[in-house]
Coordinates of C-alpha atoms in Angstrom, one line a residue:
Chain X
M203 CA 137.4 32.5 119.9
D204 CA 135.2 35.5 120.5
K205 CA 136.2 39.2 120.2
R206 CA 136.7 39.5 124.0
D207 CA 139.0 36.5 124.2
Q208 CA 140.9 37.8 121.1
N209 CA 141.5 41.1 122.9
I210 CA 142.6 39.4 126.1
K211 CA 145.0 37.3 124.0
K212 CA 146.4 40.4 122.3
V213 CA 147.0 42.2 125.6
Y214 CA 148.6 39.0 127.0
T215 CA 151.1 38.5 124.1
E216 CA 151.8 42.3 123.8
T217 CA 152.5 42.6 127.6
A218 CA 154.7 39.5 127.6
S219 CA 156.7 40.7 124.6
A220 CA 157.0 44.2 126.2
I221 CA 158.4 42.6 129.5
F222 CA 160.9 40.6 127.5
K223 CA 162.0 43.6 125.4
L224 CA 162.5 45.7 128.6
H225 CA 164.7 43.0 129.9
S226 CA 166.7 42.8 126.6
K227 CA 167.3 46.6 127.0
N228 CA 168.5 46.0 130.5
M229 CA 165.6 48.0 131.9
L230 CA 164.4 45.0 133.9
S231 CA 166.5 42.5 135.8
E232 CA 166.3 38.8 135.4
A233 CA 164.3 38.4 138.6
E234 CA 161.9 41.3 137.7
M235 CA 161.3 39.8 134.3
G236 CA 160.6 36.3 135.8
F237 CA 158.2 37.7 138.4
L238 CA 156.3 39.9 135.9
L239 CA 155.9 37.0 133.4
N240 CA 154.6 34.7 136.1
F241 CA 152.3 37.4 137.4
L242 CA 151.0 38.0 133.9
D243 CA 150.1 34.3 133.7
L244 CA 148.2 34.6 137.0
V245 CA 146.2 37.6 135.8
I246 CA 145.3 35.9 132.5
K247 CA 144.3 32.6 134.2
R248 CA 142.5 34.6 136.9
K249 CA 144.2 32.8 139.6
N250 CA 145.2 34.2 143.0
A251 CA 142.7 37.0 143.0
D252 CA 144.0 38.0 146.6
L253 CA 147.5 38.6 145.4
I254 CA 146.3 40.6 142.3
N255 CA 144.0 42.7 144.6
I256 CA 146.8 43.5 147.0
I257 CA 149.1 44.5 144.2
R258 CA 146.4 46.7 142.8
Q259 CA 146.0 48.3 146.2
W260 CA 149.7 48.9 146.4
N261 CA 149.6 50.5 142.9
N262 CA 146.8 52.9 144.0
K263 CA 148.4 53.8 147.3
N264 CA 150.8 56.6 147.9
T265 CA 153.7 54.8 149.5
T266 CA 157.3 55.7 150.5
S267 CA 160.1 54.5 148.3
E268 CA 161.4 52.5 151.3
I269 CA 158.1 50.6 151.5
D270 CA 158.0 50.2 147.8
E271 CA 161.5 48.5 147.9
I272 CA 160.4 46.2 150.7
I273 CA 157.2 45.1 148.8
K274 CA 159.2 44.7 145.6
A275 CA 161.8 42.6 147.3
T276 CA 159.1 40.5 148.9
L277 CA 157.4 39.9 145.6
L278 CA 160.6 39.0 143.7
N279 CA 161.4 36.4 146.3
L280 CA 157.9 35.0 146.2
D281 CA 157.3 31.4 145.1
L282 CA 153.9 31.6 143.3
S283 CA 153.4 27.9 143.5
D284 CA 153.7 27.8 147.3
S285 CA 150.4 28.7 148.9
S286 CA 151.8 29.3 152.4
S287 CA 154.4 31.6 151.0
L288 CA 151.6 33.5 149.1
V289 CA 149.5 33.9 152.2
H290 CA 152.6 35.2 154.1
C291 CA 153.5 37.6 151.4
K292 CA 149.9 39.0 151.2
E293 CA 149.8 39.5 154.9
L294 CA 153.1 41.3 154.9
I295 CA 152.1 43.7 152.1
E296 CA 148.8 44.4 153.8
E297 CA 150.6 45.3 157.0
L298 CA 153.0 47.6 155.1
L299 CA 150.1 49.3 153.2
A300 CA 148.2 49.7 156.5
S301 CA 151.3 51.3 158.1
C302 CA 151.2 53.9 155.3
S303 CA 147.7 54.9 156.3
E304 CA 148.6 55.3 160.0
P305 CA 148.9 58.9 161.4
G306 CA 152.5 60.0 161.4
H307 CA 153.3 58.2 158.1
N308 CA 155.4 60.5 156.0
L309 CA 154.1 61.0 152.5
Q310 CA 156.8 61.7 149.9
Chain D
M131 CA 172.9 35.6 94.4
M132 CA 169.9 33.2 93.8
T133 CA 168.3 33.3 90.4
G134 CA 164.5 33.6 90.1
E135 CA 164.3 30.0 89.0
E136 CA 166.4 28.8 92.0
R137 CA 164.2 30.8 94.3
M138 CA 161.0 29.2 92.8
E139 CA 162.5 25.8 93.3
Q140 CA 163.4 26.6 96.9
E141 CA 159.9 27.8 97.7
F142 CA 158.4 24.5 96.7
L143 CA 160.4 23.0 99.5
F144 CA 158.8 24.7 102.5
D145 CA 155.6 26.1 103.8
L146 CA 156.3 28.5 106.6
E147 CA 152.6 29.3 107.0
S148 CA 151.7 25.7 107.8
E149 CA 154.6 25.5 110.2
R150 CA 153.4 28.6 112.0
R151 CA 149.8 27.2 112.1
V152 CA 150.9 23.9 113.6
L153 CA 152.9 25.8 116.3
S154 CA 150.1 28.2 116.9
A155 CA 147.6 25.3 117.4
M156 CA 150.0 23.5 119.7
L157 CA 150.2 26.7 121.8
H158 CA 146.4 26.9 122.0
S159 CA 145.2 23.4 122.5
E160 CA 146.3 20.3 124.4
E161 CA 144.8 18.0 121.7
A162 CA 146.9 19.8 119.0
C163 CA 150.0 19.5 121.3
I164 CA 149.5 15.8 121.6
E165 CA 149.1 15.4 117.8
G166 CA 152.1 17.6 117.0
F167 CA 154.3 15.9 119.7
N168 CA 153.5 12.4 118.3
L169 CA 153.5 13.1 114.6
L170 CA 156.3 15.6 114.0
A171 CA 160.0 16.1 114.8
G172 CA 162.0 19.2 115.0
T173 CA 163.7 18.2 111.7
D174 CA 160.3 18.4 109.9
F175 CA 160.4 22.2 110.2
Y176 CA 162.3 24.1 107.5
S177 CA 162.7 27.3 109.6
P178 CA 165.3 26.8 112.4
E179 CA 163.3 29.3 114.5
N180 CA 160.1 27.2 114.1
A181 CA 162.1 24.0 114.9
T182 CA 163.3 25.7 118.1
I183 CA 159.8 26.8 119.1
F184 CA 158.5 23.2 118.4
E185 CA 161.3 21.6 120.5
L186 CA 160.6 24.1 123.4
T187 CA 156.9 23.4 123.2
C188 CA 157.5 19.6 123.3
S189 CA 159.9 19.9 126.1
L190 CA 157.3 21.8 128.2
F191 CA 154.5 19.4 127.2
E192 CA 156.7 16.4 128.3
R193 CA 157.1 18.0 131.7
E194 CA 153.3 18.6 132.0
I195 CA 153.7 22.4 131.7
I196 CA 151.1 24.0 129.5
P197 CA 153.1 25.7 126.8
T198 CA 151.8 29.2 127.0
Y199 CA 153.6 32.2 125.5
V200 CA 155.0 33.2 128.8
E201 CA 156.2 29.6 129.6
L202 CA 157.9 29.5 126.2
I203 CA 159.7 32.8 126.7
K204 CA 160.8 31.6 130.2
E205 CA 162.0 28.3 128.8
A206 CA 163.8 29.8 125.9
H207 CA 165.4 32.4 128.2
T208 CA 166.7 29.7 130.6
L209 CA 168.2 27.7 127.7
G210 CA 169.7 30.8 126.1
M211 CA 167.5 30.4 123.0
L212 CA 165.3 32.9 121.1
T213 CA 167.4 35.7 122.6
S214 CA 166.9 38.6 120.1
T215 CA 163.8 40.9 120.0
R216 CA 163.3 39.6 116.4
D217 CA 162.9 36.1 117.7
I218 CA 160.4 37.1 120.2
E219 CA 158.4 39.1 117.6
S220 CA 158.2 36.0 115.4
L221 CA 157.1 34.0 118.3
Q222 CA 154.5 36.6 119.2
Y223 CA 153.2 36.5 115.5
I224 CA 152.7 32.7 115.8
V225 CA 151.0 33.0 119.2
E226 CA 148.6 35.6 117.9
Q227 CA 147.2 33.4 115.2
Y228 CA 144.4 31.2 116.3
I229 CA 144.0 27.8 114.7
E230 CA 141.0 25.5 115.5
D231 CA 142.5 22.3 116.7
E232 CA 140.2 20.2 114.5
N233 CA 142.3 21.4 111.6
I234 CA 145.6 20.4 113.1
K235 CA 146.0 17.2 111.2
Y236 CA 145.7 19.0 107.9
W237 CA 148.5 21.4 108.8
I238 CA 150.7 18.7 110.3
K239 CA 150.3 16.8 107.0
K240 CA 151.4 19.9 105.0
V241 CA 154.5 20.3 107.2
K242 CA 155.3 16.6 107.0
D243 CA 154.8 16.5 103.2
K244 CA 157.2 19.4 102.7
S245 CA 159.7 17.7 105.0
R246 CA 159.5 14.6 102.9
L247 CA 159.8 16.7 99.8
R248 CA 163.0 18.2 101.0
K249 CA 164.4 14.8 101.7
F250 CA 163.5 13.8 98.1
E251 CA 165.1 16.9 96.7
S252 CA 168.3 16.2 98.7
F253 CA 168.2 12.6 97.4
L254 CA 168.0 13.9 93.8
R255 CA 170.7 16.5 94.3
T256 CA 173.2 14.1 96.0
S257 CA 172.5 11.4 93.4
Y258 CA 173.2 13.9 90.6
Q259 CA 176.3 15.1 92.3
S260 CA 177.7 11.6 92.7
L261 CA 176.8 10.8 89.1
S262 CA 178.8 13.8 87.9
A263 CA 181.7 13.0 90.2
E264 CA 182.2 9.3 89.3
Q265 CA 184.2 8.6 86.2
E266 CA 183.9 4.8 86.3
L267 CA 180.4 4.3 87.5
D268 CA 179.0 0.8 88.5
V269 CA 175.6 1.5 87.0
E270 CA 173.9 -1.6 88.6
Q271 CA 175.2 -0.7 92.0
A272 CA 174.3 3.0 91.7
L273 CA 170.7 2.1 90.6
L274 CA 170.3 -0.4 93.5
S275 CA 171.6 2.1 96.0
A276 CA 169.3 4.8 94.6
E277 CA 166.3 2.4 94.7
E278 CA 167.0 1.6 98.4
K279 CA 167.2 5.2 99.3
L280 CA 164.0 6.0 97.4
T281 CA 162.1 3.1 98.9
N282 CA 163.1 4.4 102.4
L283 CA 161.7 7.7 101.4
T284 CA 158.4 6.6 99.9
A285 CA 157.3 3.4 101.5
L286 CA 158.6 3.4 105.0
E287 CA 157.1 5.3 107.9
I288 CA 159.3 6.2 110.9
D289 CA 158.4 3.2 112.9
D290 CA 158.7 0.7 110.0
R291 CA 161.6 -1.6 110.0
I292 CA 162.7 -4.3 107.7
D293 CA 164.9 -7.0 109.2
N294 CA 167.6 -8.3 107.0
P295 CA 168.7 -12.0 107.5
A296 CA 171.4 -11.0 109.9
D297 CA 169.1 -8.9 112.0
L298 CA 166.6 -11.7 112.3
A299 CA 169.2 -14.2 113.1
S300 CA 170.6 -12.0 115.9
L301 CA 167.2 -11.4 117.2
G302 CA 166.4 -15.1 117.3
Y303 CA 169.8 -15.8 119.0
E304 CA 169.1 -13.2 121.7
E305 CA 165.5 -14.4 122.3
V306 CA 166.5 -18.0 122.6
E307 CA 169.4 -17.1 124.9
R308 CA 167.2 -15.0 127.1
R309 CA 164.6 -17.8 127.4
F310 CA 167.3 -20.4 128.0
L311 CA 168.7 -18.2 130.9
R312 CA 165.3 -17.6 132.2
Y313 CA 164.4 -21.3 132.2
K314 CA 167.6 -22.0 134.2
E315 CA 166.6 -19.2 136.6
I316 CA 163.1 -20.7 137.0
M317 CA 164.5 -24.1 137.8
E318 CA 167.2 -22.9 140.1
L319 CA 165.8 -19.8 141.8
H320 CA 162.1 -19.9 141.5
K321 CA 161.8 -23.7 142.1
G322 CA 159.9 -24.3 138.8
V323 CA 157.5 -21.3 139.0
L324 CA 157.5 -19.3 135.8
P325 CA 158.3 -15.6 136.3
L326 CA 156.1 -13.1 134.3
D327 CA 157.1 -11.8 130.9
G328 CA 154.8 -8.8 131.2
L329 CA 152.4 -7.1 133.6
P330 CA 150.7 -9.2 136.3
T331 CA 147.1 -10.1 135.5
G332 CA 145.9 -10.2 139.1
F333 CA 145.3 -13.9 139.0
D334 CA 148.0 -16.6 139.6
S335 CA 146.3 -19.1 137.3
L336 CA 146.0 -16.5 134.5
N337 CA 149.6 -15.4 135.0
N338 CA 150.8 -19.0 134.6
I339 CA 149.0 -19.4 131.3
T340 CA 149.7 -16.0 129.8
L341 CA 153.0 -15.1 131.6
G342 CA 151.4 -11.7 132.0
F343 CA 150.1 -9.0 129.7
K344 CA 152.9 -8.0 127.3
P345 CA 153.6 -4.6 125.8
G346 CA 151.7 -4.3 122.5
D347 CA 149.0 -6.7 123.6
L348 CA 145.3 -6.0 123.0
V349 CA 143.3 -7.8 125.7
I350 CA 139.5 -8.0 125.4
L351 CA 137.3 -9.0 128.4
G352 CA 133.6 -9.6 127.9
A353 CA 131.0 -9.9 130.6
Q354 CA 127.3 -9.4 130.8
T355 CA 125.8 -6.3 132.4
G356 CA 126.2 -6.3 136.2
H357 CA 128.6 -9.2 136.1
G358 CA 131.9 -7.6 137.1
K359 CA 133.3 -5.7 134.1
T360 CA 134.4 -2.7 136.3
A361 CA 135.3 -5.0 139.2
Y362 CA 137.6 -6.9 136.8
A363 CA 139.1 -3.7 135.4
L364 CA 139.8 -2.3 138.9
H365 CA 141.1 -5.7 140.1
T366 CA 143.6 -5.6 137.2
A367 CA 144.4 -2.0 138.0
K368 CA 145.1 -2.9 141.6
A369 CA 147.6 -5.7 140.5
I370 CA 149.4 -3.4 138.1
A371 CA 149.1 0.2 139.5
V372 CA 148.9 -0.4 143.2
E373 CA 150.8 -3.6 143.9
D374 CA 153.3 -3.4 141.0
N375 CA 153.4 0.5 141.0
K376 CA 153.2 0.7 137.2
G377 CA 151.5 3.6 135.4
L378 CA 148.0 2.8 134.2
L379 CA 145.3 4.9 132.6
Y380 CA 141.7 4.0 133.3
L381 CA 139.0 5.4 131.0
N382 CA 135.4 5.0 132.3
T383 CA 132.5 5.9 130.1
E384 CA 129.7 5.3 132.7
M385 CA 130.8 6.2 136.2
S386 CA 131.5 9.4 138.0
R387 CA 134.7 10.3 139.8
E388 CA 133.0 9.7 143.2
Q389 CA 131.7 6.3 142.1
I390 CA 135.2 5.2 141.0
A391 CA 136.8 6.5 144.3
L392 CA 134.2 4.7 146.4
R393 CA 134.8 1.4 144.4
W394 CA 138.5 1.7 145.3
G395 CA 137.6 2.1 148.9
S396 CA 135.9 -1.2 148.9
I397 CA 138.5 -3.0 146.8
L398 CA 141.4 -1.8 148.9
S399 CA 139.8 -2.3 152.3
E400 CA 137.8 -5.5 151.5
I401 CA 134.7 -3.9 153.2
E402 CA 131.3 -4.2 151.5
H403 CA 130.7 -1.5 148.9
D404 CA 127.1 -0.8 149.9
R405 CA 128.2 -0.1 153.5
I406 CA 130.9 2.3 152.3
R407 CA 128.4 4.0 150.0
S408 CA 125.9 4.5 152.8
G409 CA 128.5 5.4 155.3
S410 CA 127.4 2.6 157.8
I411 CA 130.9 1.7 158.9
N412 CA 132.6 1.9 162.3
E413 CA 135.7 3.8 163.2
T414 CA 138.1 0.8 162.8
E415 CA 136.7 0.2 159.3
L416 CA 137.1 3.9 158.5
S417 CA 140.8 3.7 159.4
I418 CA 141.2 0.6 157.2
I419 CA 139.5 2.4 154.3
F420 CA 141.8 5.4 154.8
G421 CA 144.8 3.0 154.8
G422 CA 143.6 1.7 151.4
Y423 CA 143.4 5.2 150.0
S424 CA 147.0 5.8 151.2
K425 CA 148.0 2.9 148.9
L426 CA 146.1 4.4 146.1
R427 CA 147.7 7.8 146.6
E428 CA 151.2 6.2 146.1
S429 CA 150.1 4.1 143.1
G430 CA 150.4 4.7 139.3
F431 CA 146.6 4.8 138.7
Y432 CA 145.3 7.6 136.6
S433 CA 141.5 7.8 136.1
Y434 CA 139.6 9.7 133.4
P435 CA 135.9 9.4 133.6
C436 CA 134.6 10.5 130.1
P437 CA 131.0 9.9 129.1
N438 CA 131.7 11.2 125.5
L439 CA 134.7 9.0 124.8
T440 CA 135.6 8.5 121.2
P441 CA 138.3 6.3 119.6
E442 CA 140.3 9.4 118.6
K443 CA 140.1 10.6 122.2
T444 CA 141.5 7.3 123.5
V445 CA 144.5 7.6 121.1
S446 CA 145.1 11.2 122.1
L447 CA 144.9 10.4 125.9
A448 CA 147.1 7.3 125.6
R449 CA 149.8 9.3 123.8
K450 CA 149.6 12.0 126.4
F451 CA 149.8 9.7 129.4
K452 CA 152.5 7.6 127.7
T453 CA 154.6 10.7 127.3
Q454 CA 154.0 12.3 130.6
K455 CA 153.4 9.4 133.0
N456 CA 155.0 6.5 131.1
I457 CA 151.9 4.3 131.4
S458 CA 152.2 0.6 130.8
M459 CA 148.5 -0.1 130.4
M460 CA 145.3 1.6 129.4
I461 CA 141.9 0.2 130.3
I462 CA 138.7 1.2 128.5
D463 CA 135.6 0.5 130.5
Y464 CA 133.7 0.0 128.2
I465 CA 133.7 -0.1 124.4
G466 CA 130.0 -0.2 123.8
R467 CA 129.5 3.2 125.5
M468 CA 132.0 4.9 123.2
D469 CA 130.8 7.6 120.7
K470 CA 130.7 6.3 117.2
F471 CA 133.0 7.0 114.2
D472 CA 130.1 7.2 111.9
P473 CA 126.4 6.7 112.8
R474 CA 125.7 5.1 109.5
L475 CA 127.9 2.1 110.2
Q476 CA 126.6 -1.2 111.6
E477 CA 127.3 -2.0 115.2
W478 CA 129.8 -4.8 114.3
Q479 CA 131.6 -2.5 111.9
I480 CA 132.0 0.2 114.6
L481 CA 133.3 -2.3 117.1
E482 CA 135.8 -3.6 114.5
Q483 CA 137.1 -0.2 113.9
I484 CA 137.4 0.6 117.6
I485 CA 139.2 -2.6 118.2
K486 CA 141.6 -2.1 115.3
T487 CA 142.4 1.4 116.5
Q488 CA 143.2 0.0 120.0
K489 CA 145.5 -2.7 118.6
T490 CA 147.5 -0.3 116.6
L491 CA 147.7 2.0 119.6
A492 CA 149.0 -0.8 121.8
Q493 CA 151.6 -1.7 119.3
N494 CA 152.8 1.8 118.5
L495 CA 153.0 2.9 122.2
K496 CA 154.2 -0.5 123.4
I497 CA 151.5 -0.6 126.1
V498 CA 148.8 -3.1 127.0
V499 CA 145.3 -2.0 126.1
L500 CA 142.5 -3.8 127.9
C501 CA 139.0 -3.3 126.4
L502 CA 135.9 -4.3 128.2
V503 CA 133.0 -5.3 126.1
Q504 CA 129.4 -6.4 126.9
L505 CA 128.3 -9.9 126.3
N506 CA 124.8 -10.7 125.0
P507 CA 122.4 -12.4 127.5
D508 CA 123.3 -15.8 125.8
G509 CA 127.0 -15.2 126.5
S510 CA 127.8 -14.5 122.9
L511 CA 129.6 -11.4 121.7
Q512 CA 128.6 -9.1 118.8
G513 CA 131.3 -9.0 116.2
A514 CA 133.2 -11.6 118.2
K515 CA 135.0 -13.2 115.2
R516 CA 136.5 -9.9 114.1
M517 CA 137.4 -8.9 117.6
K518 CA 139.1 -12.3 118.1
N519 CA 141.1 -11.8 115.0
E520 CA 142.5 -8.5 116.2
C521 CA 143.2 -9.2 119.9
D522 CA 146.0 -11.2 121.5
L523 CA 144.0 -12.4 124.5
M524 CA 140.2 -12.7 124.6
L525 CA 138.6 -13.5 128.0
K526 CA 135.1 -13.9 129.1
L527 CA 133.9 -13.4 132.7
R528 CA 130.9 -15.5 133.4
P529 CA 129.0 -17.0 136.4
I530 CA 129.7 -20.7 136.7
P531 CA 126.4 -22.5 135.7
K532 CA 124.6 -24.3 138.5
E533 CA 124.9 -27.6 136.7
D534 CA 128.6 -27.2 136.4
L535 CA 128.9 -26.5 140.2
E536 CA 126.9 -29.6 140.9
E537 CA 128.4 -32.0 138.3
N538 CA 131.9 -30.8 137.4
E539 CA 134.3 -33.0 139.4
Q540 CA 137.2 -30.5 138.8
L541 CA 135.3 -27.7 140.6
R542 CA 135.1 -29.8 143.7
N543 CA 138.9 -29.2 144.2
Y544 CA 138.1 -25.5 144.8
Q545 CA 136.6 -23.5 147.6
N546 CA 133.6 -21.4 146.7
P547 CA 134.3 -20.9 143.0
N548 CA 131.4 -18.8 141.4
Y549 CA 132.8 -17.3 138.2
Y550 CA 134.9 -18.5 135.3
I551 CA 137.5 -16.6 133.4
E552 CA 137.3 -18.3 130.1
I553 CA 140.3 -18.0 127.8
E554 CA 138.8 -17.8 124.3
K555 CA 142.0 -16.8 122.5
N556 CA 145.6 -16.7 123.7
R557 CA 148.1 -15.8 120.9
D558 CA 151.1 -17.0 122.9
G559 CA 149.7 -20.0 124.7
Q560 CA 146.9 -22.3 125.6
S561 CA 143.3 -21.3 125.0
G562 CA 139.9 -22.9 125.7
I563 CA 140.6 -23.0 129.4
K564 CA 138.2 -22.0 132.1
I565 CA 139.8 -20.6 135.3
P566 CA 137.5 -20.8 138.4
I567 CA 137.6 -17.7 140.5
T568 CA 135.8 -16.3 143.5
F569 CA 134.1 -13.0 142.9
D570 CA 132.7 -11.3 146.0
M571 CA 130.3 -8.9 144.4
R572 CA 129.5 -7.1 147.7
K573 CA 133.2 -6.2 148.3
Q574 CA 134.0 -6.0 144.6
I575 CA 136.9 -8.4 145.1
M576 CA 138.1 -11.1 142.8
K577 CA 140.7 -13.8 143.5
D578 CA 141.8 -17.2 142.3
A579 CA 139.5 -19.8 143.7
A580 CA 141.5 -21.4 146.6
R581 CA 142.2 -25.1 146.2
V582 CA 140.8 -27.5 148.8
S583 CA 143.7 -28.7 150.8

């Protein structure tokens, strides 16, 4: 295992442990922990680049708390093994993010 | 409070580092997972935490889920295990170690040895306690009982079993009764036709002689280059995995995935292989071929094309597929193309080793292993005597010689026979028999030669 792989592994285990610990301290719900662990696996296995990109866009965008809640609820209900559900989720988040950029959108 | 001496004694009984290394390797590599799953049990681990991690890993592996750190956390969480932060920290510590899977056997042995040592220690302790407790000790009886326990500890592996006279008599009674009832059923229900004892062979005549391939059987089929080894393998696979819907693992050392898929198209549609390869088929034939693939889709056929197949790899794959897909048979197409144990060995020594490994594998996993081997141009087989000793059924697939076709009276009773399946050895029945079959090389189809009405 080369240095880079070792680092990736370290980040992976540390992140997974941190997610679990946050859940143990009641700072993450059961569903939030489940999603974040699954999402971590996706990132490490470099699967579903589309979903990762859209979440990255969301993270970089200045969105309202209402839109954040809708996106979060959408992600928590997402079945990562279902490709049609993934496509639908991605489209929905894209629309929500696009609506934030439209004129008249209230920035918080 | 434990004294220093007691603590020293305790430390001899476990090796937490080896336990962690085994678990770490299992979480990094599938090969290590297969080894660990097959050679260890949760009770071999001294630390209850490690035993839990091992059980969780095995449970994921059995369900074909790669046991990553995240999957382990999720599984443990679902089952209400490893709930504290400390548990997760020890799991993280294990995951962060990286163990080359080539070393896994060494670490497994260390864990296993400590487990046996603990059993020995427990034997010594309980024996001493019973000695101290008994006032009127029957020395002879005590020694005999101790000897039996010690023998179980030293000589017997998990799978070994010694039958006492009563066990053997019961087994004999059950077997004879089963056969008696089956014979009655044959006479009354099947009108004298013997039902199979094992998996179908794909040929009625071979079924009648062998009563099918039985679990634990090692079957060897020899044929010359270009004389139907793969066609025979896929014909057998069709009978077992497609028509009988049993799990079957097919290991091919020569052909690509595409080649294997195209062969199936021909076998299942009965359309010439060359035409399918070149695509010169009409729309009706295309739909027949698609119909064939639908059957394959629903079958129990698992294919693993592997040009660098080694005997160790076959063991590992068979264990994996037995656990995850409950296969009844493994076919190796073919032995001569397998990578060698040791390049310094003679060809016959290598073949002998491979065949011995496959026989042990068939018995341990209670599956049928069919090995295809290449015949020399004169029809002989290198290392044949040794192979014959090891196998339960040895078959040769050969074209019927021209003079036989012209002079053999028996063959006149069949329509278009062109190949023989020769039974060289049959542990449970008749051998020295030649079964005439019809092999359509263009369609890759084999069948019993039809009798002239």
